Amino acid sequence: MTDGDRAEQMLAEIAAASTTTEGVTRLPWTDQHRAAVIVMTGWMQDAGLEVQMDAAGTLVGRSPGGRGKPVLLFGSHQDSVRSGGRYDGIMGICLACLAARRFRDRWDALPFAVEVLAFADEEGVRFPTALIGPRALAGTLDPAVFDLPDAEGVTMRAAMAGMGVDADAALGLARDPARILGYVEAHIEQGPVLEDQGLPVGVVTGICGISRYAVEVTGETGHAGTVPMEGRKDALVTASKVIAALPDLAAANPGLRATVGWLDIAPNAVNGIPSRVRMTVETRSVDDAERADFAEEIAALVSDAATATRTDATFARTYDQPAVTCDPRLMALLEQATTQAGCDPLPLPSGATHDASAMADLCGVAMLFVRCRGGVSHRPDEYASAADMGVAVEVMARMIEGLAAEGPAT
Ligand code: HGY
Ligand code: MN
Ligand code: MN
């Protein structure tokens, strides 16, 4: 059986352990997460790794021995979006276990230890925050996030405790950067580039940054039948002007993406004029300054729309994640390994963010993208072939060999 076939089998097994709605749903600190931990523990043990869960809920598989050696980190996230695919995140953990598995009888021969990290929560779907695992390791974790509630009012702290994880202890997980050789994450591309180029894998050059904003428009409700059109203070009309203008405004900045992904209307009644609309605006770009400048444009758009419709509006930033440039040395090792595996090492940026975005505060990071059918992701029909996953395992194993041959510069 090839490693690609193994990967396909492993991902089918863990998808079956997730919520059986359409696609895969595996949110952090849930029964599905517990089930995934059992399956991933088996993957890591089969790779000859020693397994434990850290206080941020990251399942850590570490090569035995290696005391005093620097460590090369691999990993990705176990969680999914709702009704997502069976590859986003979890495939990176699976492929890293398969690459590690090739060294299970010869760890002592490596001048460094290897760890596979299965982070609990990268998507930020259940709680209004994400990346607590990588942030704990990088020492950048804000303890306030543990008191954030999910839609049912359950705090992250309580949800973690439900899996026997003591959130406060996560603040003591920061690693010593001097002992880390780097972090490498294999991930489905979630875009069309590799498929368009006819390539199984690609080497990521940089990861975009994210800025998120809350827009709140306040108008005046009234009877939909009796209030004349002129003079209305219809909050949804204000919001609609912003939403309609955003794509053209963003298009003036080729590398920038802007999305209104969430919207809430009150009183949300068929015969009531909307008096309040809340919505999110998310922007992404590999250029942090470009996103900051664009925020000014959105603020002006919101203000002008409110003035034109006699409503009041606020615009506030709620989240910001800087863009990340991948580590040149790790990239070169991945490119060399990709060439050795018989493929062109296409460099490409990532429009999605990843655990690597936060790991970059700890160490150099690199990512290996795997071709995905139609560039589709965050959907049940997300797909990567066994053959392409097999190439990715080969590349990751060769990268370990390449780093061992170079000798770890710590
Ligand atoms: O939002 C993202 O880019 C990632 O899928 N969480
Ligand atoms: Mn995702
Ligand atoms: Mn992901």
JSON list of C-alpha atoms in Angstrom, two decimals, residues 3 6 10 39-51 61-64 93-107 110 114-116 400:
[
{"chain": "A", "resi": 3, "resn": "ASP", "atom": "CA", "xyz": [1.52, 6.28, 1.58]},
{"chain": "A", "resi": 6, "resn": "ARG", "atom": "CA", "xyz": [-2.76, 5.05, 3.49]},
{"chain": "A", "resi": 10, "resn": "MET", "atom": "CA", "xyz": [-6.83, 7.45, 7.30]},
{"chain": "A", "resi": 39, "resn": "VAL", "atom": "CA", "xyz": [-7.81, 8.28, 15.78]},
{"chain": "A", "resi": 40, "resn": "MET", "atom": "CA", "xyz": [-4.87, 10.72, 15.57]},
{"chain": "A", "resi": 41, "resn": "THR", "atom": "CA", "xyz": [-3.25, 9.12, 18.63]},
{"chain": "A", "resi": 42, "resn": "GLY", "atom": "CA", "xyz": [-3.23, 5.88, 16.63]},
{"chain": "A", "resi": 43, "resn": "TRP", "atom": "CA", "xyz": [-1.68, 7.63, 13.64]},
{"chain": "A", "resi": 44, "resn": "MET", "atom": "CA", "xyz": [1.09, 9.11, 15.80]},
{"chain": "A", "resi": 45, "resn": "GLN", "atom": "CA", "xyz": [1.78, 5.85, 17.63]},
{"chain": "A", "resi": 46, "resn": "ASP", "atom": "CA", "xyz": [1.93, 4.00, 14.31]},
{"chain": "A", "resi": 47, "resn": "ALA", "atom": "CA", "xyz": [4.60, 6.52, 13.31]},
{"chain": "A", "resi": 48, "resn": "GLY", "atom": "CA", "xyz": [6.57, 5.59, 16.41]},
{"chain": "A", "resi": 49, "resn": "LEU", "atom": "CA", "xyz": [5.86, 8.89, 18.16]},
{"chain": "A", "resi": 50, "resn": "GLU", "atom": "CA", "xyz": [5.19, 9.39, 21.87]},
{"chain": "A", "resi": 51, "resn": "VAL", "atom": "CA", "xyz": [1.82, 11.10, 22.27]},
{"chain": "A", "resi": 61, "resn": "GLY", "atom": "CA", "xyz": [3.47, 13.33, 18.86]},
{"chain": "A", "resi": 62, "resn": "ARG", "atom": "CA", "xyz": [7.23, 13.47, 19.53]},
{"chain": "A", "resi": 63, "resn": "SER", "atom": "CA", "xyz": [9.98, 11.17, 18.33]},
{"chain": "A", "resi": 64, "resn": "PRO", "atom": "CA", "xyz": [11.40, 9.15, 21.23]},
{"chain": "A", "resi": 93, "resn": "ILE", "atom": "CA", "xyz": [-1.54, 15.98, 10.36]},
{"chain": "A", "resi": 94, "resn": "CYS", "atom": "CA", "xyz": [-2.05, 12.72, 8.49]},
{"chain": "A", "resi": 95, "resn": "LEU", "atom": "CA", "xyz": [0.73, 13.36, 5.95]},
{"chain": "A", "resi": 96, "resn": "ALA", "atom": "CA", "xyz": [3.15, 14.48, 8.67]},
{"chain": "A", "resi": 97, "resn": "CYS", "atom": "CA", "xyz": [2.50, 11.21, 10.56]},
{"chain": "A", "resi": 98, "resn": "LEU", "atom": "CA", "xyz": [3.15, 9.23, 7.39]},
{"chain": "A", "resi": 99, "resn": "ALA", "atom": "CA", "xyz": [6.39, 11.13, 6.70]},
{"chain": "A", "resi": 100, "resn": "ALA", "atom": "CA", "xyz": [7.51, 10.59, 10.32]},
{"chain": "A", "resi": 101, "resn": "ARG", "atom": "CA", "xyz": [6.56, 6.91, 10.04]},
{"chain": "A", "resi": 102, "resn": "ARG", "atom": "CA", "xyz": [9.40, 6.45, 7.54]},
{"chain": "A", "resi": 103, "resn": "PHE", "atom": "CA", "xyz": [11.89, 7.23, 10.35]},
{"chain": "A", "resi": 104, "resn": "ARG", "atom": "CA", "xyz": [10.28, 5.24, 13.14]},
{"chain": "A", "resi": 105, "resn": "ASP", "atom": "CA", "xyz": [13.13, 2.72, 13.20]},
{"chain": "A", "resi": 106, "resn": "ARG", "atom": "CA", "xyz": [15.92, 5.27, 12.88]},
{"chain": "A", "resi": 107, "resn": "TRP", "atom": "CA", "xyz": [15.10, 8.31, 15.01]},
{"chain": "A", "resi": 110, "resn": "LEU", "atom": "CA", "xyz": [18.56, 12.13, 13.03]},
{"chain": "A", "resi": 114, "resn": "VAL", "atom": "CA", "xyz": [10.53, 15.52, 15.13]},
{"chain": "A", "resi": 115, "resn": "GLU", "atom": "CA", "xyz": [7.13, 16.54, 16.47]},
{"chain": "A", "resi": 116, "resn": "VAL", "atom": "CA", "xyz": [3.72, 16.35, 14.83]},
{"chain": "A", "resi": 400, "resn": "ILE", "atom": "CA", "xyz": [13.75, 15.60, 6.81]}
]
